[in-house]
Short mmCIF file of C-alpha atoms and ligand atoms in Angstrom, two decimals:
data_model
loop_
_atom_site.label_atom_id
_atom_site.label_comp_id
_atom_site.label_asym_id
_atom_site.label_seq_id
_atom_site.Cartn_x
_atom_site.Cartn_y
_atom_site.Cartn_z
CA UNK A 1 70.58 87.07 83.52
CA UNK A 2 67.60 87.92 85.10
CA UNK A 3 68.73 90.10 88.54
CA UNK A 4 69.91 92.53 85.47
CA UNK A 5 67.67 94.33 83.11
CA UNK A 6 69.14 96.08 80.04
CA UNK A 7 66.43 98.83 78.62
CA UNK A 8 67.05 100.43 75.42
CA UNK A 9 63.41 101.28 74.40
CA UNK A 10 63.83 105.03 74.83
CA UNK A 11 66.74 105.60 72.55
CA UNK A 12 63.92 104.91 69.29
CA UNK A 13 63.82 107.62 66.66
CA UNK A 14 59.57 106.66 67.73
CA UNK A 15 60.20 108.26 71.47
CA UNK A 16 63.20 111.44 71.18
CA UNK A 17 62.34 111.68 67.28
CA UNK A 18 65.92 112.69 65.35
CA UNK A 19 67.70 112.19 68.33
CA UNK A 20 66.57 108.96 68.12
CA UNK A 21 67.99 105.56 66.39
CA UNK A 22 66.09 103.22 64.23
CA UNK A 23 64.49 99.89 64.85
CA UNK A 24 66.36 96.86 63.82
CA UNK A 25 69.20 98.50 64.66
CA UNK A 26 71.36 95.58 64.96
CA UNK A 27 70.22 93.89 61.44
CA UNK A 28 71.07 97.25 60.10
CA UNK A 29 74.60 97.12 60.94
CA UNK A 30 74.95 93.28 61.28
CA UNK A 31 78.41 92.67 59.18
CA UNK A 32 80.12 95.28 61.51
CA UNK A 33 78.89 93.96 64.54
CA UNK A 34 79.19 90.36 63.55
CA UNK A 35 82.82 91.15 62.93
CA UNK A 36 83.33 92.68 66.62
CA UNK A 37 81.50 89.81 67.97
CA UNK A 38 83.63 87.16 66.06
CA UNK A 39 87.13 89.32 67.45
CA UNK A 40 85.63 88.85 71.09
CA UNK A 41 84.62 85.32 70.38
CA UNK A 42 88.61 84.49 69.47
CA UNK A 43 89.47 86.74 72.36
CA UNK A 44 87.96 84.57 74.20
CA UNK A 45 89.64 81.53 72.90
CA UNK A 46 92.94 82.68 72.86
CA UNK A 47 95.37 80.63 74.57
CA UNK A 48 96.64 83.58 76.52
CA UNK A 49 94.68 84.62 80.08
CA UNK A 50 92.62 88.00 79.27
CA UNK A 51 90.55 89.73 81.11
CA UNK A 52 87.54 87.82 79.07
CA UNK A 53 88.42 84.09 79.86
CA UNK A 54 89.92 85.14 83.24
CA UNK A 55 87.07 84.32 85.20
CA UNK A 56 86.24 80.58 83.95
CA UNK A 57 90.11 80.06 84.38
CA UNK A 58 90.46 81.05 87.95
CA UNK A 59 93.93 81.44 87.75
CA UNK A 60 95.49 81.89 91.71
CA UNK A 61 92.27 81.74 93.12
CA UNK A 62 93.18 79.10 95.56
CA UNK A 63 96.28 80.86 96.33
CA UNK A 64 94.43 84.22 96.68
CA UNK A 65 92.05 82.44 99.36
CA UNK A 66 94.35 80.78 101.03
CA UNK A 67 96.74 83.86 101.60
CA UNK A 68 94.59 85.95 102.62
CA UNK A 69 93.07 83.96 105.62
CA UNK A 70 96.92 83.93 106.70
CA UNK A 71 96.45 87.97 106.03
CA UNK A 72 93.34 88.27 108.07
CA UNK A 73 94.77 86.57 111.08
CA UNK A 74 97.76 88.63 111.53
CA UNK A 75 96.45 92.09 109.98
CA UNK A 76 93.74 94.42 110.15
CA UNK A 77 94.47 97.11 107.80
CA UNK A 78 95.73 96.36 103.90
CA UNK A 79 96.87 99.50 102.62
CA UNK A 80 96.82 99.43 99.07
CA UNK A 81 99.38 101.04 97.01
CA UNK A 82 98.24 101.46 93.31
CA UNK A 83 96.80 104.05 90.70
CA UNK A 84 94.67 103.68 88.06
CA UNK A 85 94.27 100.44 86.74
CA UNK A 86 95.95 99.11 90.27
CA UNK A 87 93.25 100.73 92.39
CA UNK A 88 90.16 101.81 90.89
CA UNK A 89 88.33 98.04 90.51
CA UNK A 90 89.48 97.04 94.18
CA UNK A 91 88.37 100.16 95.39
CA UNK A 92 84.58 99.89 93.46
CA UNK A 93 84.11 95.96 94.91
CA UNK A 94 84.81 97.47 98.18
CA UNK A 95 82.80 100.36 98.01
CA UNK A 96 79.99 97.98 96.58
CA UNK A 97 79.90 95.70 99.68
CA UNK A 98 80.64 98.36 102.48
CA UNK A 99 79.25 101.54 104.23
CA UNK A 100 80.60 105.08 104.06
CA UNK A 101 81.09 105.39 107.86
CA UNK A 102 82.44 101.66 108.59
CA UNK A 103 85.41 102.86 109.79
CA UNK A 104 84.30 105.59 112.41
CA UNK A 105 81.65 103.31 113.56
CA UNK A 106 83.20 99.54 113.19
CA UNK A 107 87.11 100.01 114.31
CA UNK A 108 86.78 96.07 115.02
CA UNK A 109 86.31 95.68 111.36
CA UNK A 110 89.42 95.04 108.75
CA UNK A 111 89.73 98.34 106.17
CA UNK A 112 91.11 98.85 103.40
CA UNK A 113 93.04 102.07 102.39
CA UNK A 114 93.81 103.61 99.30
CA UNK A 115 96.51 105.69 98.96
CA UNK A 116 96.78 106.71 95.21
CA UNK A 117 97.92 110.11 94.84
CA UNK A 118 100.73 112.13 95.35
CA UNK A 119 99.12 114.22 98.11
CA UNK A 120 101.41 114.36 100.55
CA UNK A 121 97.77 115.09 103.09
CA UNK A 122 96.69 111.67 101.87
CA UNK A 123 99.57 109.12 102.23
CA UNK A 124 101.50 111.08 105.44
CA UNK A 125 98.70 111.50 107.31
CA UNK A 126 98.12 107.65 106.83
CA UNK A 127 101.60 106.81 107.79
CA UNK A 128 101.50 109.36 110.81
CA UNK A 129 98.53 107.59 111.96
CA UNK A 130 98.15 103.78 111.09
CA UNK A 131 98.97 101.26 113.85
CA UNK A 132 102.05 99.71 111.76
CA UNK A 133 101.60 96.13 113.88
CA UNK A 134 97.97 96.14 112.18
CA UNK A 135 98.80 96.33 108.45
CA UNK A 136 99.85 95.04 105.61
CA UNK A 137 101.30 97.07 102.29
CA UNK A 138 99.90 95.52 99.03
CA UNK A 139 101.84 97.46 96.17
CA UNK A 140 100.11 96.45 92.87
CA UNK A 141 102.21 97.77 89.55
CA UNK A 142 101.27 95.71 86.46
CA UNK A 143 104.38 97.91 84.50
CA UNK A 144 106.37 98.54 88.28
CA UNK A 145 107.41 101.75 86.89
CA UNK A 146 104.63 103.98 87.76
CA UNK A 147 106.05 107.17 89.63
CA UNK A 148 102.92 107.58 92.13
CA UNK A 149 103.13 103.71 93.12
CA UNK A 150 106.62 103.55 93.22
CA UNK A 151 107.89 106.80 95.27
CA UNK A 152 104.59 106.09 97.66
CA UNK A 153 106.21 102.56 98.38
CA UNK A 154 110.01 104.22 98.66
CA UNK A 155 108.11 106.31 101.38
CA UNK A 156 106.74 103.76 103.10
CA UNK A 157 109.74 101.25 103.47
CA UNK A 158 111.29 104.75 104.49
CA UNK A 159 109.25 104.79 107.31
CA UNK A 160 108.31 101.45 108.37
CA UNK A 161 112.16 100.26 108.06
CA UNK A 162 112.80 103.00 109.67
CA UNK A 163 110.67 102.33 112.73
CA UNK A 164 110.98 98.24 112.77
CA UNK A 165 113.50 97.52 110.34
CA UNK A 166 113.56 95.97 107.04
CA UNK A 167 112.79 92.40 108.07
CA UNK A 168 109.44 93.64 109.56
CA UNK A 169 108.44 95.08 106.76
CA UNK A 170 109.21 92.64 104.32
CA UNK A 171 106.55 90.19 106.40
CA UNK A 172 103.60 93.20 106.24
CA UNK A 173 104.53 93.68 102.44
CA UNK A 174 102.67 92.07 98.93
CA UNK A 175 103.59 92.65 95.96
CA UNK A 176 101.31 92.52 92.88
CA UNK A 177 102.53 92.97 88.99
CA UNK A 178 103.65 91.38 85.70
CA UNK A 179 105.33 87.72 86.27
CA UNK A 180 109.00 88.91 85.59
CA UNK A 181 109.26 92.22 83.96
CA UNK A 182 109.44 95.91 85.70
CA UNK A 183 110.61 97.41 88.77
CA UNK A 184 108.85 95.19 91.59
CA UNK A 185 110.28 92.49 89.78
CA UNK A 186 114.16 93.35 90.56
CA UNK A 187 113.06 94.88 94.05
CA UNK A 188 111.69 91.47 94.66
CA UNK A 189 114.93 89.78 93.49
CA UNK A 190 116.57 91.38 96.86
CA UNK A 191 113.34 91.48 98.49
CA UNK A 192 111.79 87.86 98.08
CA UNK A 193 108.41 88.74 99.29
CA UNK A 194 104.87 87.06 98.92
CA UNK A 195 104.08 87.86 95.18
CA UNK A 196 100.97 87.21 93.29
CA UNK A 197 101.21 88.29 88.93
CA UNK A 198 98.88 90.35 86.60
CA UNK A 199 98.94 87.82 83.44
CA UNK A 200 100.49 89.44 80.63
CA UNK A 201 97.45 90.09 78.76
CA UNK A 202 95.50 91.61 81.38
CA UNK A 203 96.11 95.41 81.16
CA UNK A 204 95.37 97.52 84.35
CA UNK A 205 92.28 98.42 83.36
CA UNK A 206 90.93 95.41 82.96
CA UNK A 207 92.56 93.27 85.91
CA UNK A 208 89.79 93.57 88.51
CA UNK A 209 88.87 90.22 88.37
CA UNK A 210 92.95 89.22 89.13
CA UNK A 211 94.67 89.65 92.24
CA UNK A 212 94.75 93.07 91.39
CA UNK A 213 90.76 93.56 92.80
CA UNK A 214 90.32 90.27 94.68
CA UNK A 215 93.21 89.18 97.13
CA UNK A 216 92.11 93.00 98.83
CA UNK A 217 88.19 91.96 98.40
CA UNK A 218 88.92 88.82 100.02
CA UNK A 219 90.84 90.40 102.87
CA UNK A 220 87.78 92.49 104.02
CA UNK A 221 85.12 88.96 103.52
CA UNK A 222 84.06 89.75 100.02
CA UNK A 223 82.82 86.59 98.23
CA UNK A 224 85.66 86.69 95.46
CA UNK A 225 84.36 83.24 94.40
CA UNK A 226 81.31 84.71 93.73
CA UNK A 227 82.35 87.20 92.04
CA UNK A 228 84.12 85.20 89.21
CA UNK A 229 81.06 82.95 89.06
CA UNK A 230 78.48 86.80 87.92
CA UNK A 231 81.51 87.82 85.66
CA UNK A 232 81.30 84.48 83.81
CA UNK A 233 77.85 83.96 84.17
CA UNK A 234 77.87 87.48 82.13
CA UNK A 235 80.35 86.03 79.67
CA UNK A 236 78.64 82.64 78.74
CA UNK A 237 75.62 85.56 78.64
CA UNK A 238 77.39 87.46 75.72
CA UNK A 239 79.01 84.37 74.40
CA UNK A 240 76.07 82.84 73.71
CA UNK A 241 73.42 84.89 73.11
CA UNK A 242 72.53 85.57 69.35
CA UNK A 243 72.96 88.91 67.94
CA UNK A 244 69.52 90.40 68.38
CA UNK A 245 69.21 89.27 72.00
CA UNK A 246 72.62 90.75 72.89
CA UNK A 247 72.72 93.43 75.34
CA UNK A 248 76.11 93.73 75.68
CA UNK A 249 76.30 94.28 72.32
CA UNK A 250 73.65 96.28 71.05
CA UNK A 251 75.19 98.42 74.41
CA UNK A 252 77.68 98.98 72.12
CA UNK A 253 76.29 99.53 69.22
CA UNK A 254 74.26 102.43 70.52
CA UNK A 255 77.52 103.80 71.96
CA UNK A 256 79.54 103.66 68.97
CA UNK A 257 76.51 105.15 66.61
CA UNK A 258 76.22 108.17 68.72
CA UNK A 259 80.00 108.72 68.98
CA UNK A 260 80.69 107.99 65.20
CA UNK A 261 77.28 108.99 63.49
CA UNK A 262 75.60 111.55 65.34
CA UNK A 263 78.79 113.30 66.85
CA UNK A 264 77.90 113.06 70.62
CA UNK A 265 80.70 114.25 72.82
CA UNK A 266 79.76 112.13 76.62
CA UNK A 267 78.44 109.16 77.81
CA UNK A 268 77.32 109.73 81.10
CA UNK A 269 76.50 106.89 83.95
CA UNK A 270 73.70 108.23 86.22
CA UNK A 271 73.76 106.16 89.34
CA UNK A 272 70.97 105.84 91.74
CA UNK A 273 71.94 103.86 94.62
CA UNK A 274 75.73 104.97 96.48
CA UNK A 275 77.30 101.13 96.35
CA UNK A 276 78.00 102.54 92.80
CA UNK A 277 79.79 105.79 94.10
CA UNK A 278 83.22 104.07 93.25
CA UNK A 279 81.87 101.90 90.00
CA UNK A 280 81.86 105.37 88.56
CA UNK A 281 85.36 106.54 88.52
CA UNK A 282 86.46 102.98 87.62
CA UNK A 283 83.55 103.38 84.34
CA UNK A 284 85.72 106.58 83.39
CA UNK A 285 88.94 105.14 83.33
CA UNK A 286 88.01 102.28 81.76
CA UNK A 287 85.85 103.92 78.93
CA UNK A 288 87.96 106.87 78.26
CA UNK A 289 91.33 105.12 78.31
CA UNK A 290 90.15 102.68 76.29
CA UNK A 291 88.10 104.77 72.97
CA UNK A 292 89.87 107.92 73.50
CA UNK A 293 91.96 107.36 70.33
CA UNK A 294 91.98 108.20 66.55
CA UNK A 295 90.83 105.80 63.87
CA UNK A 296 93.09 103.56 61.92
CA UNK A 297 93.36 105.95 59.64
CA UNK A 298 93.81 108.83 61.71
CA UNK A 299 90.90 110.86 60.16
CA UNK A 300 88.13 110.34 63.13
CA UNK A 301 88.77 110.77 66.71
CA UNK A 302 87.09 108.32 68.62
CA UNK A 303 85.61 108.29 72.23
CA UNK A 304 83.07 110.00 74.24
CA UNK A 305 83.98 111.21 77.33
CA UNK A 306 82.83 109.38 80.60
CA UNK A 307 80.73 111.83 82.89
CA UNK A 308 79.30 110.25 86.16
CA UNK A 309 76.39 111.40 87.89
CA UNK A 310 74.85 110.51 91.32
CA UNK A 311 71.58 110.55 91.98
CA UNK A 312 69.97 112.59 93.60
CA UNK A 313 72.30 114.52 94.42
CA UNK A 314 74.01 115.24 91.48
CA UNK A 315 70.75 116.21 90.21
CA UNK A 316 71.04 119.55 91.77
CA UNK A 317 74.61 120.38 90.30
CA UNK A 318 74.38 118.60 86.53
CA UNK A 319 70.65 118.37 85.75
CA UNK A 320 70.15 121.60 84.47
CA UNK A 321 72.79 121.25 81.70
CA UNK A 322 71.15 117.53 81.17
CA UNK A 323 68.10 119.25 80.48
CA UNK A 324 68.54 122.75 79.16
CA UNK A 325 71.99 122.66 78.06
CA UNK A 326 74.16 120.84 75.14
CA UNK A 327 72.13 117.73 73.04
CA UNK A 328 75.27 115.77 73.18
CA UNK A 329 74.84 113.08 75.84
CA UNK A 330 74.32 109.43 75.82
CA UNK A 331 73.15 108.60 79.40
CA UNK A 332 73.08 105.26 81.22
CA UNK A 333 70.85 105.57 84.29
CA UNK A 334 72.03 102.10 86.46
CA UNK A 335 69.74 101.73 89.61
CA UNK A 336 69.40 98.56 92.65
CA UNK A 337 66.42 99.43 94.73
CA UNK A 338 67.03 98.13 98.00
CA UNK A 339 64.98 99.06 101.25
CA UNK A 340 65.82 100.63 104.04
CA UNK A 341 63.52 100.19 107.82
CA UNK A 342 62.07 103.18 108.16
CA UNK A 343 59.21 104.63 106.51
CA UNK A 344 57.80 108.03 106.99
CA UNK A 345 54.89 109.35 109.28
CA UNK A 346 52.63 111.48 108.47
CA UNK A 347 54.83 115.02 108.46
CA UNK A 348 53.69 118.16 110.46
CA UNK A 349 53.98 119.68 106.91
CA UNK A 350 51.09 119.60 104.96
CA UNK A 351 52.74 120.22 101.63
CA UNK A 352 54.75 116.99 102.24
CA UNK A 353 52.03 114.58 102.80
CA UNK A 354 53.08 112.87 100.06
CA UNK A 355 55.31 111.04 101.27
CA UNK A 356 53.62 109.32 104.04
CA UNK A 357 54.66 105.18 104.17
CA UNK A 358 57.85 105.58 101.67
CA UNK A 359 61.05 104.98 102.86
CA UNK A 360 64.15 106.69 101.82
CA UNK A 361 64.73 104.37 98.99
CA UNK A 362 60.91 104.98 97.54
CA UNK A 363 62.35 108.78 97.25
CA UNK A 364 65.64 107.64 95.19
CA UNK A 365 63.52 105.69 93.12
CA UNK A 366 60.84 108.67 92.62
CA UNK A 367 63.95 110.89 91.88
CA UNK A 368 65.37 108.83 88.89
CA UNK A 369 62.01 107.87 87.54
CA UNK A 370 61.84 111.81 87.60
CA UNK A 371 65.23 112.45 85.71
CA UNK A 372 64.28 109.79 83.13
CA UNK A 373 61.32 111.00 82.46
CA UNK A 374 62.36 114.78 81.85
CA UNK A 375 65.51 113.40 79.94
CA UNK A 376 62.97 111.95 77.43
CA UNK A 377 60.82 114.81 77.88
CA UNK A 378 63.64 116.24 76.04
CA UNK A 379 64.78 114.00 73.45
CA UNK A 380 67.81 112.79 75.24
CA UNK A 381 68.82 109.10 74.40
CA UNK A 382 68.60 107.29 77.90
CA UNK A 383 69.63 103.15 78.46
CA UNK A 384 68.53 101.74 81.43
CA UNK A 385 70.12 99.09 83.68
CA UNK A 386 68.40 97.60 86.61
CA UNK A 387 69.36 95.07 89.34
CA UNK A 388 66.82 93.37 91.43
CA UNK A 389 69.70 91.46 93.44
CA UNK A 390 72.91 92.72 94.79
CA UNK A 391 75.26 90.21 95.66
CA UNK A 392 79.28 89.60 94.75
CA UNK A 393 77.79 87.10 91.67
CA UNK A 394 75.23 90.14 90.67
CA UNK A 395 78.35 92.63 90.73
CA UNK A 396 81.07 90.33 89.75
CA UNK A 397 78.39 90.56 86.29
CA UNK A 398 77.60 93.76 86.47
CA UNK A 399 81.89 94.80 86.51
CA UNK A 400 82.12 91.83 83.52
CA UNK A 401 79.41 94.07 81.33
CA UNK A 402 80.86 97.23 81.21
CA UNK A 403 84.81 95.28 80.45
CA UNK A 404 82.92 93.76 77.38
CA UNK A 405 80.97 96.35 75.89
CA UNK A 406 84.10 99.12 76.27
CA UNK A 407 86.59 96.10 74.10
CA UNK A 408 83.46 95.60 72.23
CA UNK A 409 83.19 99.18 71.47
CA UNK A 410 86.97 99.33 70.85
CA UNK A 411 85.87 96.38 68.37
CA UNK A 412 83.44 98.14 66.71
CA UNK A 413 85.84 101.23 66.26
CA UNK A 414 88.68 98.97 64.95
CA UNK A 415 91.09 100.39 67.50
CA UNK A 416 92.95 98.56 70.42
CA UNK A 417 90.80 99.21 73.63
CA UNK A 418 93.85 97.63 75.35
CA UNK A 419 96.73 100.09 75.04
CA UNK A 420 96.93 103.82 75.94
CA UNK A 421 99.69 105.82 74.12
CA UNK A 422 98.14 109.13 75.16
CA UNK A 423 99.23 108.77 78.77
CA UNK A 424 102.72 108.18 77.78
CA UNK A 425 103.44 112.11 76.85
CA UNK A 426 102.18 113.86 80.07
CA UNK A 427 103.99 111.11 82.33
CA UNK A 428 107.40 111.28 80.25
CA UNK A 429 107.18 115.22 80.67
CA UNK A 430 106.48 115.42 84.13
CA UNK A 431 109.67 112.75 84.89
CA UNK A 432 111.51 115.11 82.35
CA UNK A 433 110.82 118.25 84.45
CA UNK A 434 111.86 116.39 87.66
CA UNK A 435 115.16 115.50 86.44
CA UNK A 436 115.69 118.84 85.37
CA UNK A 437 114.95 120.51 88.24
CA UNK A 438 111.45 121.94 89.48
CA UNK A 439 111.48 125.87 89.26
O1 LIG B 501 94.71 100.81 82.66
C1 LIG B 501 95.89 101.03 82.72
O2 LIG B 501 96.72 100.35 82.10
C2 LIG B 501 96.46 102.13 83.58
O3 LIG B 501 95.47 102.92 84.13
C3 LIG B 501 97.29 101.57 84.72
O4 LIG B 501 96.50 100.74 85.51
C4 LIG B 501 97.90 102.65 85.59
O5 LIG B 501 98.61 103.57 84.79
C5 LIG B 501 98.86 102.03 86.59
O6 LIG B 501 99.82 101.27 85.93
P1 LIG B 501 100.69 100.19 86.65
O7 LIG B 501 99.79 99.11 87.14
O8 LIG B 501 101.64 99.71 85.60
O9 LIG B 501 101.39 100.87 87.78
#
């Protein structure tokens, strides 16, 4: 696809020496990753919707499109009530595709709001504040037993029924999750409100690309359409493409040799442009709940963690342990150069002359050429990834990418990228605690 360029020429033993890898990497470990790419390639074919053949099938996209005009005519605020898996992707698309100050400045405009915490700041100060005529609740629960999702929604019903009643809330109220098992499902047995389904073999992590991300994107004039078309567009890409000319997975490759071989401990996005200020903390849950497990055998642990990193301004808090600190980083710098109007007189201080006739977006791009050259500088293994475009199909891709490389990864591992055991303890402990009684 060319509006995205995948660079990997700096991670050669030839450029950051024994921090380096080797050339013809990929023919050097071509039985394992012909194996992963043969598991992905019957992934794909499965019968069953996952999140890999979920954008050629298109599964309740008409419905999704349809609904939500009925949703923009009546509402102007979708609150969405989700965590994790159930928020993060919706809440990157929209980030993508709006500004930081829309609200303050645009009222007019339809929002979205997330409220996926406990906080009581966060989801009572919405409550306290939201015109109630104006929105509509969209609880999303793929498992409908998820404590934060469910006691925010027995708060809400608390205080909308409260206010209007229960019949008026039922007609502001959407629920999203598995087609008949968990929670939402037997609320909705009373309930019988508008319901759209996760498909069973689309874990949270990986449901962006279902009603999960896009009935909310569509809401607030996001092209969903377009968005399926980049993530399969990035599919057929990896599909299709033969081994060596992979990027998604010699991606992976590189991740998994400097997890497994050469004992790095992060893999860290740096970011250079803010529509990815949300892509980020969807990138950690998605990498680290999916490798953060042991081996089949139980002898390795896999799974780097996921750091994120915006630039510039992360470059004065991080950089200097980048630079000077711990040789254990993988780093993805991601970048879209877009311009902005203005560009910049000559200032009344001579020691910035420099930057005379660059706009603001010159400077960004100055600022990660900087970082990647110093990370090479010293020896640090960096992969680049470039837009030239930014539209829904370039993002709907760009989202795609980083779903197949982390199951690819998970391939490459021989684990199960899908499941995550490890959250299971803290949650059962907490819900322990609460029926015992808080001290
Ligand atoms: O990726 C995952 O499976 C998780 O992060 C879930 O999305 C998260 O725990 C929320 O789960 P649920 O949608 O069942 O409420």
């Amino acid at each position: 696809m060319e509006q995205i360029s995948f660079l990997f020429n700096t991670i050669h033993e030839s450029v950051i020496k024994e921090n380096g890898l080797k050339y013809g990497l990929m023919e050097l470990h071509k039985e394992r990753v012909e194996r992963a790419f043969d598991k992905a390639k019957s992934f794909y074919n499965e019968e069953k919707t996952n999140f890999l053949n979920l954008p050629i099938r298109k599964e309740q996209l008409s419905e999704m499109l349809e609904y939500s005009e009925v949703l923009k005519k009546r509402f102007k605020n979708m609150i969405i009530v989700g965590i994790g898996g159930s928020s993060l992707g919706t809440e990157a698309i929209y980030s993508a595709f709006t500004q930081r100050y829309d609200h303050e400045f645009f009222p007019e405009k339809r929002k979205l709001y997330f409220v996926d915490n406990y906080d009581a700041r966060l989801v009572e100060y919405l409550m306290n504040n939201i015109s109630l005529d104006d929105s509509v609740f969209v609880v999303i629960s793929k498992s409908g037993g998820t404590l934060e999702t469910m006691s925010q929604y027995f708060y809400i019903k608390d205080v909308v029924v409260s206010k209007k009643g229960l019949d008026y809330f039922k007609e502001r109220l959407v629920f999203i999750t598995d087609k008949e098992k968990g929670q939402l499902n037997i609320l909705n047995d009373s309930l019988n409100v508008k319901k759209f389904i996760i498909p069973d073999n689309v874990g949270g992590r990986f449901s962006v690309f279902t009603p999960v991300g896009l009935l909310a994107a569509s809401f607030v004039d996001i092209d969903i359409t377009k968005i399926l078309e980049g993530a399969q567009a990035m599919t057929d890409e990896f599909l299709n493409a033969e081994i060596e000319e992979n990027s998604a997975l010699k991606y992976s490759l590189i991740q998994a040799i400097y997890d497994q071989n050469k004992g790095f401990n992060s893999s860290v996005v740096l970011f250079y442009n803010d529509r990815f200020i949300k892509f980020s903390e969807w990138f950690r849950q998605l990498w680290g709940e999916s490798l953060g497990k042991p081996s089949v055998d139980g002898s390795f642990r896999f799974g780097t963690s996921p750091l994120s990193f915006r630039g510039s301004t992360d470059q004065h808090s991080q950089l200097q342990q980048f630079i000077e600190g711990k040789n254990d980083k993988l780093y993805t710098v991601i970048s879209f150069k877009e311009s902005g109007e203005y560009r910049f007189q000559k200032p009344e201080l001579e020691k910035f002359s420099y930057i005379e006739g660059y706009g603001f977006n010159d400077l960004l791009s100055a600022a990660k050429i900087g970082t990647v050259r110093s990370l090479i500088e010293v020896k640090r293994p960096v992969i680049e990834i470039q837009l030239s475009k930014f539209s829904e199909f370039e993002f709907g891709a760009f989202l795609q990418f980083f779903m197949i490389v982390t199951a690819v990864t998970g391939f490459l591992f021989e684990i199960n990228p899908f499941d995550q055991p490890g959250v299971e303890l803290g949650k059962n402990y907490s819900i322990d605690q609460l029926k015992a009684g808080l001290k």
